[in-house]
Coordinates of N, CA and C in Angstrom, one line a residue:
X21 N -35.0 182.8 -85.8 CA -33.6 182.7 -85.3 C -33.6 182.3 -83.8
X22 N -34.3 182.9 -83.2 CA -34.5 182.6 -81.7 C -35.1 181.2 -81.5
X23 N -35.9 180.5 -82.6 CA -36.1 179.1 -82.0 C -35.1 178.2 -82.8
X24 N -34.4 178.7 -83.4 CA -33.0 177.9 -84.1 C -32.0 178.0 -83.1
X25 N -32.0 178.9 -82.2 CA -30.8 179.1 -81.1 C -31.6 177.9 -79.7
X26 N -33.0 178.2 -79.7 CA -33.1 177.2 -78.6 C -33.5 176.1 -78.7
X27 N -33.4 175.7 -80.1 CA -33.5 174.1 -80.6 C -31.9 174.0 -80.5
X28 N -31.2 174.4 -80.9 CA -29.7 174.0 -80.7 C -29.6 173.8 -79.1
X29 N -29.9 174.6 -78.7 CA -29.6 174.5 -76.7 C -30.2 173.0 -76.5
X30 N -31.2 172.8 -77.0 CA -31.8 171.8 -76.4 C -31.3 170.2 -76.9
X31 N -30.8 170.8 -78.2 CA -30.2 169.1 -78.8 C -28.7 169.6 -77.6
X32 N -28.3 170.5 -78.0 CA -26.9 170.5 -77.0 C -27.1 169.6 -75.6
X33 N -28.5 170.1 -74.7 CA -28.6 169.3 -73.5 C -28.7 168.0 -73.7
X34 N -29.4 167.4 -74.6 CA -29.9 166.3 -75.1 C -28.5 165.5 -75.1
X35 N -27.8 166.0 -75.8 CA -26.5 165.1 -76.1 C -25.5 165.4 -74.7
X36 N -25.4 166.4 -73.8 CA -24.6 166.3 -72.6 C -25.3 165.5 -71.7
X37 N -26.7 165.4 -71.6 CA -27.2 164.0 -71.0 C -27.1 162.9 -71.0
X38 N -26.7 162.7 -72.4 CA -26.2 161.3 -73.4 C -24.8 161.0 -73.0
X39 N -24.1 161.8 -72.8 CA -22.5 161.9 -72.8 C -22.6 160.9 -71.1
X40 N -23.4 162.4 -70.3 CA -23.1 161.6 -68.9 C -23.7 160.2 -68.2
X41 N -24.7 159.9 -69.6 CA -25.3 158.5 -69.1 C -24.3 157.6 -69.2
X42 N -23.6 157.7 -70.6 CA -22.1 156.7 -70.9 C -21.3 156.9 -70.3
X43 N -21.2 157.8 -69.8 CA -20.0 158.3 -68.7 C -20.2 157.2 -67.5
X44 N -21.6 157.5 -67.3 CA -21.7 157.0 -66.0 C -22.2 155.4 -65.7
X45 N -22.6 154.6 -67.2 CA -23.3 153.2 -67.4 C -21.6 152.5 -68.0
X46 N -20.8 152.8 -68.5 CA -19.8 152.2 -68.4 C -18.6 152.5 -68.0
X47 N -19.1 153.1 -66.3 CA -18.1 153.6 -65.6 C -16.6 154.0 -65.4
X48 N -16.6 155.0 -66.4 CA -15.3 156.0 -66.8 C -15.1 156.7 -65.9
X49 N -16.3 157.1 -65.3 CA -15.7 157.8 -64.4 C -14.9 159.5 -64.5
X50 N -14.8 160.3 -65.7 CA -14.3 161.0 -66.1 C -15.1 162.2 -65.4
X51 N -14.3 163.7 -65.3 CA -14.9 164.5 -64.2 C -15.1 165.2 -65.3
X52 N -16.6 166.3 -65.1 CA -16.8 167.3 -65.8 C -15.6 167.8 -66.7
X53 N -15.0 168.0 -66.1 CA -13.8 168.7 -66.4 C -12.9 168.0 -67.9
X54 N -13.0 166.7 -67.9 CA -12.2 165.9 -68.4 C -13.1 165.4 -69.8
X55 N -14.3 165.5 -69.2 CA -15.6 165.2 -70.4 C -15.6 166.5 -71.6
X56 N -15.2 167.8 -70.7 CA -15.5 168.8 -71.7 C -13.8 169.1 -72.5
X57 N -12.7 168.5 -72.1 CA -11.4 168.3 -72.3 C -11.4 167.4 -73.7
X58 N -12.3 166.4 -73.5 CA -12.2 165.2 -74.5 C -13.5 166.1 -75.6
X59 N -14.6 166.1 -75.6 CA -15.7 166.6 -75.7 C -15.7 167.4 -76.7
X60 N -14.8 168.7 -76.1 CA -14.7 170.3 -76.7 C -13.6 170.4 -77.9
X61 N -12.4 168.9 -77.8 CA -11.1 168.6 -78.5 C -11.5 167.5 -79.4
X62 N -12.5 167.0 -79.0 CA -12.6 166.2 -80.5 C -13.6 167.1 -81.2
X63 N -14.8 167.8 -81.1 CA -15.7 168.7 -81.5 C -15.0 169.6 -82.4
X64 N -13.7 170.2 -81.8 CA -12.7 171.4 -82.4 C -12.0 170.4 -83.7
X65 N -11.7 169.6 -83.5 CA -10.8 168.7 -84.9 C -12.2 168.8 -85.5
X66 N -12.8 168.1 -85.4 CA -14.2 167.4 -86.6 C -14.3 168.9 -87.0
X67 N -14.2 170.3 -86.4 CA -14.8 171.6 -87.4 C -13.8 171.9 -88.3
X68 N -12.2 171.2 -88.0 CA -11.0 172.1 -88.3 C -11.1 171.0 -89.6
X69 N -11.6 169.6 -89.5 CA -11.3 168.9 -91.2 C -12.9 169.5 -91.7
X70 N -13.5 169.6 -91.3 CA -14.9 170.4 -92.4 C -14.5 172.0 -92.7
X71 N -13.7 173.0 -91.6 CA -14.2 174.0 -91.8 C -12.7 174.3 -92.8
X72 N -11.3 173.5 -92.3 CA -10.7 174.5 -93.4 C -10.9 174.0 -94.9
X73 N -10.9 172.9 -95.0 CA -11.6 172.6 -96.8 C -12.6 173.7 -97.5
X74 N -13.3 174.3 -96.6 CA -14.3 175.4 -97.4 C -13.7 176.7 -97.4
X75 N -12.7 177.1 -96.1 CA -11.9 178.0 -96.3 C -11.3 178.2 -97.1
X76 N -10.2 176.9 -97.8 CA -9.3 176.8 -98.7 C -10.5 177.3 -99.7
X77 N -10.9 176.8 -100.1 CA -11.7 176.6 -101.6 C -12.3 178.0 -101.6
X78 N -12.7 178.9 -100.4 CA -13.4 180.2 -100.7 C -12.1 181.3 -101.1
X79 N -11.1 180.6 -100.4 CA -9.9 181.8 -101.0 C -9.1 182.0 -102.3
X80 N -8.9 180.2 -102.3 CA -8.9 179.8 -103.9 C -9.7 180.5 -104.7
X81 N -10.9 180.9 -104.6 CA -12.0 181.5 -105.6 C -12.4 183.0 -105.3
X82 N -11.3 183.1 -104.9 CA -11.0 185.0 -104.8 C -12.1 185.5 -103.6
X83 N -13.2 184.2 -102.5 CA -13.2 184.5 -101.7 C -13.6 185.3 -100.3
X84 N -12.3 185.8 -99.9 CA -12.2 186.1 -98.8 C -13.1 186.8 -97.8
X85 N -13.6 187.9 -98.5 CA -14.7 189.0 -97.8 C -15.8 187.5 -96.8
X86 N -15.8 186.4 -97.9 CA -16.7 185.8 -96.8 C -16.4 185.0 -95.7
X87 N -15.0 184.8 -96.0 CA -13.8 183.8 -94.7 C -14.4 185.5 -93.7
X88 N -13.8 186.5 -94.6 CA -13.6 187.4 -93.5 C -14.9 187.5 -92.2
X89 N -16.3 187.3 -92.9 CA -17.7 187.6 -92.2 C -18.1 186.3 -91.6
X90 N -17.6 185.7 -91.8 CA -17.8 184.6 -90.9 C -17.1 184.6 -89.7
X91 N -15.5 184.8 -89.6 CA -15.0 184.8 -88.6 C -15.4 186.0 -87.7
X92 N -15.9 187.4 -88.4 CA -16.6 188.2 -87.8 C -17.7 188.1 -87.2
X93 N -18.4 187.6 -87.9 CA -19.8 187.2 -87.1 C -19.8 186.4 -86.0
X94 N -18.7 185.2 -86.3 CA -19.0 184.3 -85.2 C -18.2 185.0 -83.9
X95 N -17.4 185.9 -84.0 CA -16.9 187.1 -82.6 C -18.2 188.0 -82.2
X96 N -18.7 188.4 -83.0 CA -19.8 189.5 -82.7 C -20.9 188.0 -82.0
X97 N -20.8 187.1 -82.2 CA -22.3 186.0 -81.3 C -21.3 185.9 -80.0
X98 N -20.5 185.7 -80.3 CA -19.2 185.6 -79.0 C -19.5 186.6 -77.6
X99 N -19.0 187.8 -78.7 CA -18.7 189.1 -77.7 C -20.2 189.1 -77.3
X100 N -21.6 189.5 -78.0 CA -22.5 189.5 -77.4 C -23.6 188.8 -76.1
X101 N -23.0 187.5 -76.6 CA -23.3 186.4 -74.9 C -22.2 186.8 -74.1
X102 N -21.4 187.1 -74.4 CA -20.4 187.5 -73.0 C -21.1 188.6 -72.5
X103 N -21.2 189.5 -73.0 CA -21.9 190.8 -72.6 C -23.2 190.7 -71.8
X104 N -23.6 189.8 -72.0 CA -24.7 189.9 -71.5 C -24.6 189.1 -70.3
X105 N -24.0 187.8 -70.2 CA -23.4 186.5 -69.1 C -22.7 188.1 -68.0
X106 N -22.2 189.1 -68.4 CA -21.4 189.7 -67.9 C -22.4 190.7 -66.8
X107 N -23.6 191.3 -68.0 CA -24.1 191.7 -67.1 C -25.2 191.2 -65.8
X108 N -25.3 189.7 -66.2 CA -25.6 189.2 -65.5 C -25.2 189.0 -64.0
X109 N -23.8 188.4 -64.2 CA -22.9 188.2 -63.1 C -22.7 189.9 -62.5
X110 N -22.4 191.0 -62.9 CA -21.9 191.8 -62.2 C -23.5 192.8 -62.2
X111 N -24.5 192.3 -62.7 CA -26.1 193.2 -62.5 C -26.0 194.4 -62.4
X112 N -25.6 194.7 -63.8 CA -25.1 196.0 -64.6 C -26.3 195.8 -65.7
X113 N -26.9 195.3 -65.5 CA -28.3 194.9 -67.0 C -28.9 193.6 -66.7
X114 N -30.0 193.4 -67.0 CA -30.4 192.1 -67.4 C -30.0 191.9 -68.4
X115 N -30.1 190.0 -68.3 CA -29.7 189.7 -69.4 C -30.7 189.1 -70.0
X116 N -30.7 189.4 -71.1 CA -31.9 189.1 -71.9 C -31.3 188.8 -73.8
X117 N -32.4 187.7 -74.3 CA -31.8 186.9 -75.3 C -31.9 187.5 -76.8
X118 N -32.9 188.6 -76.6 CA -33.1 189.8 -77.1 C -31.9 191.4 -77.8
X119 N -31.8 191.2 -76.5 CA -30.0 192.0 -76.9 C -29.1 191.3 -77.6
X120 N -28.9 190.4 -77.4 CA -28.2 188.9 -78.6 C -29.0 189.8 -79.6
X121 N -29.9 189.2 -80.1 CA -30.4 189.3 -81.3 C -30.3 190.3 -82.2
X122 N -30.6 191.5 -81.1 CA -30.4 192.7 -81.9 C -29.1 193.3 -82.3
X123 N -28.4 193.3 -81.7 CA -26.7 193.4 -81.5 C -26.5 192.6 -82.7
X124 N -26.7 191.0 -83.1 CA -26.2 190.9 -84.3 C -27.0 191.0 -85.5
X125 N -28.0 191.1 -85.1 CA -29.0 192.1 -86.3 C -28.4 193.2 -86.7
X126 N -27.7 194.3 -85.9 CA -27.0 195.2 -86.2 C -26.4 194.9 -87.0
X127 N -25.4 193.9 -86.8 CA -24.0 194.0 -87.3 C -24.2 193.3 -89.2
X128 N -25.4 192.4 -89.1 CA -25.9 192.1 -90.3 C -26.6 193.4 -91.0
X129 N -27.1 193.6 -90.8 CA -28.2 195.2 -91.1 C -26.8 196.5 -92.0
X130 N -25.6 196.6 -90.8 CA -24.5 197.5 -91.9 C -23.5 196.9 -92.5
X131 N -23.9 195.7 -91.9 CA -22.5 194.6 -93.3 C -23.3 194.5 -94.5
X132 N -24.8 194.5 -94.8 CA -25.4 194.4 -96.0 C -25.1 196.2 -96.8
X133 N -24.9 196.9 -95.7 CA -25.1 198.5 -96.1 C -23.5 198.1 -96.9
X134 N -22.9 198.0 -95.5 CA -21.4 197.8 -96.6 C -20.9 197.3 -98.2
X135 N -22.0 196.1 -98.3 CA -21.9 195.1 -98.9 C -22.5 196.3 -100.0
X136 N -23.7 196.5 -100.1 CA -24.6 197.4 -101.4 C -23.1 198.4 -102.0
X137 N -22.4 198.7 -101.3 CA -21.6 200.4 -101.3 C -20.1 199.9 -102.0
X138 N -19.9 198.2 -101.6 CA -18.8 197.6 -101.6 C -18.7 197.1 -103.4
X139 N -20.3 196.7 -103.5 CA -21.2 196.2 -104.9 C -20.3 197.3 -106.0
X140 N -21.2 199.0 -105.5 CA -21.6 199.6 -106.3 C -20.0 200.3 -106.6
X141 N -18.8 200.3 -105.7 CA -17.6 200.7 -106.2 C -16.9 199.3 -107.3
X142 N -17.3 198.2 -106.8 CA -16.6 197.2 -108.0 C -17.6 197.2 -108.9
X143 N -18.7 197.8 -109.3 CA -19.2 197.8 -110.7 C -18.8 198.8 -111.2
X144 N -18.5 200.0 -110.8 CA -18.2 201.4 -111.5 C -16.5 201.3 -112.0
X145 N -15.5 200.8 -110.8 CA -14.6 199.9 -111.0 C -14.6 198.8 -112.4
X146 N -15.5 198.3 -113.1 CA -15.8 197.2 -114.0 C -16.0 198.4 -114.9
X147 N -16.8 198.7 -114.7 CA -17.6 199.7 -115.9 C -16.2 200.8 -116.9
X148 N -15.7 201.2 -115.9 CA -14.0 202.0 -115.9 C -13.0 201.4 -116.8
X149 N -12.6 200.1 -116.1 CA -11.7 199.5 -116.6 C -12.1 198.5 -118.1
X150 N -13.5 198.2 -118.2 CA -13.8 197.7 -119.8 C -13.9 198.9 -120.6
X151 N -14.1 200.4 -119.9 CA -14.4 201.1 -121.4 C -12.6 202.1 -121.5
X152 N -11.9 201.8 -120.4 CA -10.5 202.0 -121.0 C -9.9 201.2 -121.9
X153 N -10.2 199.7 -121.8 CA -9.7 198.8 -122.3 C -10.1 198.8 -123.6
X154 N -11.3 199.0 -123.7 CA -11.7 199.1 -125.5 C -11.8 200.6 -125.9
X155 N -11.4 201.5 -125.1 CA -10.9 203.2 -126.1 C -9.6 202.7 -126.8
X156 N -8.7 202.0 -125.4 CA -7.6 201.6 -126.1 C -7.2 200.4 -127.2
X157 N -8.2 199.6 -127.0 CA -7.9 198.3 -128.0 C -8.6 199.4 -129.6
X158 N -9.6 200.3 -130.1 CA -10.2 200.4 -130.7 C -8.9 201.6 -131.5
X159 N -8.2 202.1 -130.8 CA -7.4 203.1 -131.7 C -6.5 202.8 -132.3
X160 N -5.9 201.1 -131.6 CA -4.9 200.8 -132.8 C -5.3 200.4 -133.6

């Protein structure tokens, strides 16, 4: 996971390098500010036509628990670099890439506990409702 996070950092630099060489070889001229304006707003559309199509279609198919873990997860990667950027800035902790990791290791680690506990009420749930269904289908 940690060299999937810093292969992404490094294509990320890779392509803001790229950005400011066209920025600056066919003199646009555009300020940091206006690169990450244009940049961050077309980035945001291109996820919003991939990502709601899979949304729709996970809720269509009854879904949701995984719309729901996704949007969770991706807050818990959120909140956890802030926390740390935070302790950095105010040197309340080091910041280290480590804490990331484990913080959302946690949150994976009791969403699977959840998930086993979540299993074993919709099978007893299943189990319940087919042997009412056939006490009742079998007496008339």
């Amino acid at each position: 996971m940690e060299r999937l996070l810093y292969w992404m950092v490094e294509i990320i630099a890779k392509i803001h390098n790229r950005l400011l060489m066209l920025n600056d070889a066919y003199e646009y001229n555009f300020s940091d500010k206006e690169l990450h304006f244009l940049i961050i707003g077309a980035l945001g559309m291109a996820m919003i036509f991939v990502v709601h199509p899979v949304f729709k279609w996970l809720v269509k198919h009854d879904h949701i628990m995984v719309v729901s873990w996704i949007y969770v997860f991706t807050l818990i990667i959120v909140i956890t670099f802030a926390i740390e950027i935070g302790q950095r800035v105010t040197h309340t902790g080091t910041m280290e890439f480590a804490d990331i990791m484990f913080g959302v290791l946690g949150f994976v680690c009791m969403f699977l506990v959840f998930s086993v506990f979540r299993g074993l009420y919709h099978l007893v749930l299943k189990v319940v409702n087919h042997r009412l269904n056939n006490g009742f289908s079998q007496s008339d």
